XYZ file of C-alpha atoms in Angstrom:
435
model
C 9.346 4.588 9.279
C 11.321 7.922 9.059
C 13.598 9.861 11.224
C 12.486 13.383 12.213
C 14.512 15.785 14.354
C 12.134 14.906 17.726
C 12.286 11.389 16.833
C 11.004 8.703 14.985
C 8.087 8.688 13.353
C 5.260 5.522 11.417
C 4.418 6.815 8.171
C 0.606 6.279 8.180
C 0.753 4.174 4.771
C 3.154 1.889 6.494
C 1.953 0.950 10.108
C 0.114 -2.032 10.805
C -3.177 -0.557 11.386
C -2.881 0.827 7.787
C -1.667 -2.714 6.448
C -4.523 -4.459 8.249
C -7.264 -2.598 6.868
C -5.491 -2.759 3.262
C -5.385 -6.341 3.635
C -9.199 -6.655 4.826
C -10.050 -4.726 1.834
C -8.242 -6.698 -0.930
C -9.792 -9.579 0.922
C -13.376 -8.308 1.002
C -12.940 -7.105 -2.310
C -12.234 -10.543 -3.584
C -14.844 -12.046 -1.583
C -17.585 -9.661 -2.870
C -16.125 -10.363 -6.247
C -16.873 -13.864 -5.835
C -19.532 -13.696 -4.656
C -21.419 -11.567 -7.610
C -19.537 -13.784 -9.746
C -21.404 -16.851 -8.182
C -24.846 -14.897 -7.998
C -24.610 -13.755 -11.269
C -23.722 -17.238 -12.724
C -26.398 -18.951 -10.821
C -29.048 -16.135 -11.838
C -27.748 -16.728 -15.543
C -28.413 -20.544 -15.316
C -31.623 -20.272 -13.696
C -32.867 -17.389 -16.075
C -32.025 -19.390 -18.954
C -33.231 -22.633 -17.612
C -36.575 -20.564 -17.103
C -37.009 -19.015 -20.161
C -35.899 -22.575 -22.114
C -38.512 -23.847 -19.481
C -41.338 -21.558 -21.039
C -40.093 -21.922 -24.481
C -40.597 -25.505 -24.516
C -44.016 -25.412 -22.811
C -44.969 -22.598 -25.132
C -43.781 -24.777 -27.883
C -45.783 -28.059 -26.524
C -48.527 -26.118 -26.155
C -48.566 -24.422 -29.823
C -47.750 -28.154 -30.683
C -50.395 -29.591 -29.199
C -52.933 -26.705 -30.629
C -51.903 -27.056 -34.390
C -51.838 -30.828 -34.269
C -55.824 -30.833 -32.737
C -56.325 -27.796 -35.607
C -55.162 -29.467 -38.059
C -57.098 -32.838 -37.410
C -60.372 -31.466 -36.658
C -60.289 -29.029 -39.939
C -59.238 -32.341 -41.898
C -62.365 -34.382 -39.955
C -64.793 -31.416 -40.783
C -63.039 -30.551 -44.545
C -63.983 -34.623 -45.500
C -67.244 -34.475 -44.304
C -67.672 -31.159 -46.526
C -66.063 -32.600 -49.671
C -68.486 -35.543 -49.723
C -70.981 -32.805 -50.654
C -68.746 -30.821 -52.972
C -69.755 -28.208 -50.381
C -66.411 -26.305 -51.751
C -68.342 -22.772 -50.340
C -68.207 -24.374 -47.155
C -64.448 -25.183 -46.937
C -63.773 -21.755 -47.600
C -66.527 -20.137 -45.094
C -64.683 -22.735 -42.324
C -61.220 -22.116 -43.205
C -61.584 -18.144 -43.438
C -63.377 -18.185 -40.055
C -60.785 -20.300 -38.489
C -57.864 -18.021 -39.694
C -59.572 -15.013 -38.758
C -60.717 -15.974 -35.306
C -57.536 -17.433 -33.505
C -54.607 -14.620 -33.504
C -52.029 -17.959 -33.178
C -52.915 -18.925 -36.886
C -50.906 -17.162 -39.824
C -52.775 -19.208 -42.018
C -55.016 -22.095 -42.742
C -55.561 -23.730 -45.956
C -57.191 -26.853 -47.794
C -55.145 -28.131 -51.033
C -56.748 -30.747 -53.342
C -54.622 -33.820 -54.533
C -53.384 -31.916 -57.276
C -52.232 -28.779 -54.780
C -54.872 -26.566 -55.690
C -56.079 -24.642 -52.762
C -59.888 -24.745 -52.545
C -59.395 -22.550 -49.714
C -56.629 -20.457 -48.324
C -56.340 -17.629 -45.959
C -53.507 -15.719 -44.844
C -52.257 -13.317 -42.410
C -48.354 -13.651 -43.614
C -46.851 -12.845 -47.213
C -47.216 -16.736 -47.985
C -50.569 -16.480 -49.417
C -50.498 -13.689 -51.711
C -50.988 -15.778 -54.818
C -52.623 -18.470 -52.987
C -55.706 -16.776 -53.351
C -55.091 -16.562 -57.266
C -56.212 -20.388 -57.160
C -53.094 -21.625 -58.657
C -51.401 -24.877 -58.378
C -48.925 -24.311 -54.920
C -45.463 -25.536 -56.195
C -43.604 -24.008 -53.498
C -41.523 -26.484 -51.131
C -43.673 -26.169 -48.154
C -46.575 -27.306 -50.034
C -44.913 -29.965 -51.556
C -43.923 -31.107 -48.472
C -47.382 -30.750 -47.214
C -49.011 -32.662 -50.431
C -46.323 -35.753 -49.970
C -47.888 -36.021 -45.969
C -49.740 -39.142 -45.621
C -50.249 -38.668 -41.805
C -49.986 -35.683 -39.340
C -47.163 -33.896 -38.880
C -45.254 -30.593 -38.399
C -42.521 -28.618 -40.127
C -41.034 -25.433 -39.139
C -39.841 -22.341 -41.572
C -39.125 -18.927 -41.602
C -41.339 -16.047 -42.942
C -40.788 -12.989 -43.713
C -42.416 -12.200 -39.897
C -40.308 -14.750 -38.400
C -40.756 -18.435 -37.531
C -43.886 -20.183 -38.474
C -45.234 -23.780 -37.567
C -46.755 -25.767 -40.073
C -49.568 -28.904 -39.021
C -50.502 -30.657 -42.230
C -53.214 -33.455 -41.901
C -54.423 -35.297 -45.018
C -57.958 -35.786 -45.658
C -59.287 -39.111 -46.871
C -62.007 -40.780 -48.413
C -61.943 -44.544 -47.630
C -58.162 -45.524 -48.343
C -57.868 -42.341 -51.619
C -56.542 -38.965 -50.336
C -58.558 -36.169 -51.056
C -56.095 -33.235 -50.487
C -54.102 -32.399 -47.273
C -54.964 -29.484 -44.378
C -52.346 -27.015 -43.373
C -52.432 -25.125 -40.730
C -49.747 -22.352 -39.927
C -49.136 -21.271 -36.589
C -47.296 -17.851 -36.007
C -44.625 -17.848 -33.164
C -44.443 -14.399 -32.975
C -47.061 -14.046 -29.819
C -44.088 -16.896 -28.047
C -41.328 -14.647 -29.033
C -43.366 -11.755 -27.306
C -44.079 -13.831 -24.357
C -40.360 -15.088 -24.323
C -39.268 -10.821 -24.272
C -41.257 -10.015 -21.639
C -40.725 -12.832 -19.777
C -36.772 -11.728 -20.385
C -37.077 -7.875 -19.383
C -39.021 -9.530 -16.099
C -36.018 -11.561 -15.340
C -33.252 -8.251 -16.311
C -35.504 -6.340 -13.864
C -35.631 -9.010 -11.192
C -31.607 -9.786 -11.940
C -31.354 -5.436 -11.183
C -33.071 -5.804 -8.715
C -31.169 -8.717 -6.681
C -28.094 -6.994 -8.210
C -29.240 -4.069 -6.368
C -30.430 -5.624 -2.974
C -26.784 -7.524 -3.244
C -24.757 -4.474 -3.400
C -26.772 -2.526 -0.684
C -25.524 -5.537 1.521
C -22.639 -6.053 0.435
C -21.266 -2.267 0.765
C -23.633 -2.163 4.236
C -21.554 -5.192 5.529
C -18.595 -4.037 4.060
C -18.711 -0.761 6.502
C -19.488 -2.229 9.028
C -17.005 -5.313 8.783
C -14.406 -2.539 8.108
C -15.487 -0.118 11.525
C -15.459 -3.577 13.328
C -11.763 -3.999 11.599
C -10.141 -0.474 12.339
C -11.675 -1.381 15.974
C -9.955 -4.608 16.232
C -7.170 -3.138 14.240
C -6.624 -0.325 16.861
C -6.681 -2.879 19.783
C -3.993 -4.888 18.048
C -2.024 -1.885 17.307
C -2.583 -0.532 20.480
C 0.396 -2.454 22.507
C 2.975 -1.647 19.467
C 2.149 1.798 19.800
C 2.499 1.970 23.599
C 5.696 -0.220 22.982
C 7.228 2.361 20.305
C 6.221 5.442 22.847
C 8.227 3.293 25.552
C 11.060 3.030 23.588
C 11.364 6.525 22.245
C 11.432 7.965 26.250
C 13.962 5.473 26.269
C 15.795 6.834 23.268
C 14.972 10.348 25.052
C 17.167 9.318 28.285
C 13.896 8.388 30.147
C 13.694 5.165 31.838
C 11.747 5.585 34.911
C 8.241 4.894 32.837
C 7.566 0.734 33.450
C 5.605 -1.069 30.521
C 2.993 -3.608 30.310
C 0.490 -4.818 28.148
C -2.480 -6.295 29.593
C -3.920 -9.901 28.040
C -2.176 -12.665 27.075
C 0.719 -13.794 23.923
C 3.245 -12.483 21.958
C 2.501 -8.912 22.978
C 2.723 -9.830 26.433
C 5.623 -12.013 26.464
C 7.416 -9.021 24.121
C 6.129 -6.360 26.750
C 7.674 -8.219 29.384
C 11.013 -9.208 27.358
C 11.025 -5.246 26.989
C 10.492 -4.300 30.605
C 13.539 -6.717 31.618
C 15.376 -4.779 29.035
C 14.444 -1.243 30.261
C 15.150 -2.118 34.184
C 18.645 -3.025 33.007
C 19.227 -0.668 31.182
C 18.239 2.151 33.908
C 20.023 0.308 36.505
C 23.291 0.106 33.926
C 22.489 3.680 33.419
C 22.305 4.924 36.921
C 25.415 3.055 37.608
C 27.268 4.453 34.569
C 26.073 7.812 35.374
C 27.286 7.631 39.318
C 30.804 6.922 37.384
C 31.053 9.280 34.930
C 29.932 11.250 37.931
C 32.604 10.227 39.967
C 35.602 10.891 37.540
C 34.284 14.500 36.892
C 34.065 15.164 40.477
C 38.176 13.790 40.208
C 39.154 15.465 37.547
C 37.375 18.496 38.726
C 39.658 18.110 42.287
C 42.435 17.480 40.475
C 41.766 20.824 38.158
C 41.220 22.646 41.436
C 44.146 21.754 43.150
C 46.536 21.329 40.365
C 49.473 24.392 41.120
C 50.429 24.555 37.151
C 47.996 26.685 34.656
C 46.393 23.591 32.785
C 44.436 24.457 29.480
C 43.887 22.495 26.157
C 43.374 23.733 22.654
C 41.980 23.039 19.265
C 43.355 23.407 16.063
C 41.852 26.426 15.180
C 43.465 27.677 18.778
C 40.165 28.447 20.351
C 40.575 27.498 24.356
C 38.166 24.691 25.293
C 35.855 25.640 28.894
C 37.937 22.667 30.882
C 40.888 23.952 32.686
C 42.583 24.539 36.247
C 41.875 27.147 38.622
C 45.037 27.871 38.598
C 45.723 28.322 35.003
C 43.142 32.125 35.226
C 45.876 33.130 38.200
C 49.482 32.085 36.279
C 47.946 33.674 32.652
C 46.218 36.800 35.029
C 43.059 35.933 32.893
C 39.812 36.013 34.310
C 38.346 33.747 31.800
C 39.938 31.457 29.732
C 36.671 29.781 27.903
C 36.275 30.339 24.551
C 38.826 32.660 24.041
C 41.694 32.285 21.288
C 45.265 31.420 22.118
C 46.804 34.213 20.665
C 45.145 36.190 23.212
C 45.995 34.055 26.024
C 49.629 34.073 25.430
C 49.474 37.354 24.445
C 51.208 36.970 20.951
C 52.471 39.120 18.543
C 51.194 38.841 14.645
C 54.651 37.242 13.823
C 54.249 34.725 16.609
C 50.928 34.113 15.925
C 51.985 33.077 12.513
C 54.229 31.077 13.470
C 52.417 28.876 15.860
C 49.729 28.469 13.780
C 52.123 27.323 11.075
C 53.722 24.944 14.346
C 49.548 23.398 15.132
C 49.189 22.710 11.198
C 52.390 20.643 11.243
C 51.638 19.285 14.548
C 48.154 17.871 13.621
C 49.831 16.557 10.277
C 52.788 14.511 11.120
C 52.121 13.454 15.053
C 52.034 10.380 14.063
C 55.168 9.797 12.132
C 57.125 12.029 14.648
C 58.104 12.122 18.201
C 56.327 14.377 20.032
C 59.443 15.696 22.045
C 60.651 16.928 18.834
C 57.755 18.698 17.571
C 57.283 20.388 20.943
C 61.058 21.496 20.798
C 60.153 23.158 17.543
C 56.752 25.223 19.480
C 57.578 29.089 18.729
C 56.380 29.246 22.418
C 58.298 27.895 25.182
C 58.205 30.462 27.277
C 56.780 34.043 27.981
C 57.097 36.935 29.818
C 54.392 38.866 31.875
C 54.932 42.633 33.061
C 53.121 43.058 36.562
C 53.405 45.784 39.080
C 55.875 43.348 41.490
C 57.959 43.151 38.123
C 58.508 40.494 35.361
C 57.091 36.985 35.496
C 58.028 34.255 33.550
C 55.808 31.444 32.619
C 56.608 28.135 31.308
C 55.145 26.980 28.664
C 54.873 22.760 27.812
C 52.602 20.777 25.407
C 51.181 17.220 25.671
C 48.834 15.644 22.940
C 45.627 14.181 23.632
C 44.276 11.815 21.345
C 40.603 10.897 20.308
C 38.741 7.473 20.215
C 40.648 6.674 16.381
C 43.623 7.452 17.723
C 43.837 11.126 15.895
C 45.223 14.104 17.375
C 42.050 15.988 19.145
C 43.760 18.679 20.951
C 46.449 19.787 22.566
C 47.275 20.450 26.391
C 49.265 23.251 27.890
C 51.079 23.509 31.196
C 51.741 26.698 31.842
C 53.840 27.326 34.781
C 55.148 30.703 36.870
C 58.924 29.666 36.977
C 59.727 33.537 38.229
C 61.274 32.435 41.471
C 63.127 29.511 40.222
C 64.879 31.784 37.195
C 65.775 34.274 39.882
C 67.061 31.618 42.123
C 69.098 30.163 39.238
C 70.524 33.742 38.805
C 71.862 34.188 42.261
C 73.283 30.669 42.162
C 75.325 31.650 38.992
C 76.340 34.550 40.335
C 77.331 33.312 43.824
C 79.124 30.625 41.472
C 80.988 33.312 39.697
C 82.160 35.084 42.965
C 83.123 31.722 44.505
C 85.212 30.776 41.314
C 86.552 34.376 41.686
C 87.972 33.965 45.472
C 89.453 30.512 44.160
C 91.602 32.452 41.761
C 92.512 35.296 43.980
C-alpha cells in the first residue's frame, strides 16, 4: 500500500485479489506437476512392463521354434546318416537356413566336429564351409551336448541363439545339430514396438497438457471471479474509509451475506456513526467558540492583532484594531507597516522578536516586554495627534513554544490629555498654596 497526494492507494502486486490468484497458480502449478510426474511414471512402468512383456514372449516363442528345429533336423539328420546320405544332410540343412529368415545358421557336426554340413547367414561360418575341424568354444560346447539345449552369444550382428540337439544311433552319438537363431528381427520388433509407445506417450503427453492448460484457464477465470467477489467487500470497505479520511461520513456501509466480512462491515458502520455523531458535535463546538471569539473580536474597544516572527500580521483580529491603527486591512500585511516604523525601529524590533522567541522561556515576560522598542506611538490626523498604546502578550503552541505574539493597541489620546490638565491644574493649585 502507498500514500499518494489524493489518498491511499493498493499496489496491484500486493492486494488480495493479486495474492489469491498467485497462490492458485503456485498451487495448480504443483498439482499439474504432480500430476505429469505420476502419468509419466505410470506410463514408464507400463511401457516397460510391455515391452519386457513382448520380449519374453518373443523370446519363448524363438525358444520354442529353435528347440522343435533343432529336434526335428536331428530326427531327419539320423535317419539320413544311416544311409551315409551325406548329400542329403547338406541339401536339408542349406534349405532350412535359406528358407526361415529367423535362422543365422544351421549346421550338422560329426563326433569329431567336422561339419558335414553348414550354412550361414552371419560371419560364424566363413571357414565352416572349408570342412575343417570347428574348435571354436561354441562348438565345443555344442559337441559336449548330450541332450537339447540352448546357449546364447554375441555376433558380430548382435545376439544369436544357439539349439544344439545330438543325433544318435542306438546309445553311440553320431554328431550334434545346431541351429542358430538371429534375434535381430526381436530387436526390430522390440524398436518399433518402442517408437509406438514414444508416439502414444506424445500423444497422452499431448492430450494431458491440452487439459491441463484448458482447465487451468478456466479454473483461473472461475478464480479471479471468486477472487473479485471476495475482494469485493474490502474494496467497498477501503472506499468507505477513505470518504471517511476525506471528512465524509454521511455514506452508511454494508456488506451483504454472511461472516467475517459482515460482522467487520458492521463493526465498521458502528464506528463511522460515532464518529459522525462525535464529529457533528465537535464541529457545533468549535463552531460555537468561533462564533465567541468572533463577538468578543467585534466588540472588544482595544485594537487586538497577533504576529509571527517574521512580523507578518495573521487575518484574526478586532474590528476595532483597523479603526485605532486607521488601517483598512490589517491581513497579511507586515508590522513595520502597521506601526508605521522607521528603518532604525524596524531594526530594532526585529532584533527585540529574535530575543523574544529565544529566551521566553528562561525570562519573565514583563521584562522582555519592558525592553519592546515600541511602547507607544504617535498618529498625525486632521483632529490632531493620537497616541496609541502599545502592549504584548505571548501565545503559546501545543509544545509549549512561543507561536506568536499578541498586541493591544489602544487610543490613550484622551486619557494623556486628561493627565495633562490634571498636572497642570496641580501646578496652579500648588501655586495658590504658596502665594
Amino acid at each position: 500500500m502507498a500514500k499518494s497526494g489524493q489518498g491511499w492507494h493498493i499496489q496491484p502486486k500486493g492486494s488480495i485479489q493479486a495474492k489469491l490468484l498467485r497462490s492458485f497458480a503456485f498451487q495448480s502449478a504443483a498439482v499439474l506437476a504432480l500430476a505429469f510426474v505420476s502419468i509419466m511414471v505410470l506410463d514408464w512402468r507400463r511401457a516397460n512392463l510391455q515391452l519386457t512383456e513382448m520380449e519374453n514372449n518373443i523370446r519363448a516363442g524363438l525358444d520354442a521354434k529353435g528347440q522343435n528345429l533343432s529336434r526335428n533336423l536331428s530326427l531327419v539328420i539320423r535317419s539320413l546318416m544311416e544311409d551315409n546320405a551325406i548329400a542329403s544332410i547338406r541339401e536339408i540343412v542349406d534349405s532350412l537356413a535359406n528358407q526361415d529368415s529367423d535362422i543365422a545358421y544351421a549346421a550338422f557336426m560329426d563326433a569329431e566336429s567336422r561339419p558335414w554340413a553348414f550354412r550361414s547367414k552371419v560371419e560364424y561360418g566363413r571357414k565352416a564351409d572349408m570342412r575343417e575341424i570347428l574348435s571354436d568354444s561354441i562348438s565345443i560346447w555344442a559337441s559336449t551336448s548330450s541332450m537339447a539345449r540352448s546357449l546364447k552369444w554375441r555376433a558380430a550382428e548382435g545376439e544369436i541363439i544357439e539349439f544344439a540337439a545330438p543325433v544318435y544311433s542306438g546309445s553311440e552319438s553320431r554328431g550334434v545339430v545346431r541351429v542358430g537363431l538371429d534375434t535381430r528381427s526381436m530387436r526390430a520388433a522390440l524398436k518399433e514396438a518402442t517408437e509406438q509407445v514414444w508416439q502414444n506417450r506424445i500423444l497422452t503427453l499431448g492430450v494431458f497438457f491440452a487439459a491441463a492448460f484448458s482447465a487451468f484457464l478456466l479454473s483461473l477465470a472461475l478464480s479471479r471471479l471468486q477472487a473479485g467477489r471476495f475482494t469485493r467487500p474490502v474494496l467497498d470497505l477501503a472506499a468507505s474509509a477513505k470518504r471517511i479520511a476525506g471528512g465524509d461520513y454521511s455514506g452508511e456501509f454494508s456488506v451483504r451475506g454472511e461472516g467475517e466480512f459482515a460482522l467487520l462491515a458492521q463493526v465498521f458502520e458502528t464506528m463511522r456513526g460515532k464518529i459522525q455523531a462525535y464529529t457533528h458535535r465537535l464541529e457545533s463546538l468549535v463552531a460555537e467558540k468561533v462564533r465567541q471569539i468572533g463577538d468578543l473580536l467585534e466588540n472588544v474597544d482595544q485594537g487586538l492583532f497577533t504576529f509571527n516572527q517574521d512580523l507578518n500580521v495573521n487575518p484574526d483580529h478586532s474590528a476595532r484594531a483597523a479603526t485605532v491603527l486607521r488601517q483598512e486591512n490589517l491581513a497579511g500585511r507586515n508590522l513595520e507597516e502597521v506601526l508605521r516604523m522607521t528603518p532604525i525601529q524596524a531594526g530594532q524590533f526585529r532584533d527585540w522578536v529574535d530575543v523574544v522567541f529565544r529566551d521566553h522561556a528562561r525570562r519573565r515576560w514583563s521584562k522582555l516586554v519592558m525592553l519592546a522598542p515600541m511602547r507607544e506611538m504617535t498618529l498625525a490626523t486632521e483632529a490632531g495627534t493620537q497616541i496609541i498604546a502599545l502592549d504584548y502578550r505571548k501565545i503559546l503552541d501545543a509544545d509549549g513554544r512561543l507561536g506568536k505574539i499578541m498586541v493591544l493597541a489602544q487610543d490613550v489620546t484622551e486619557k494623556r490629555a486628561l493627565e495633562m490638565r490634571l498636572a497642570e491644574e496641580k501646578v496652579r493649585h500648588e501655586s495658590k498654596v504658596r502665594i
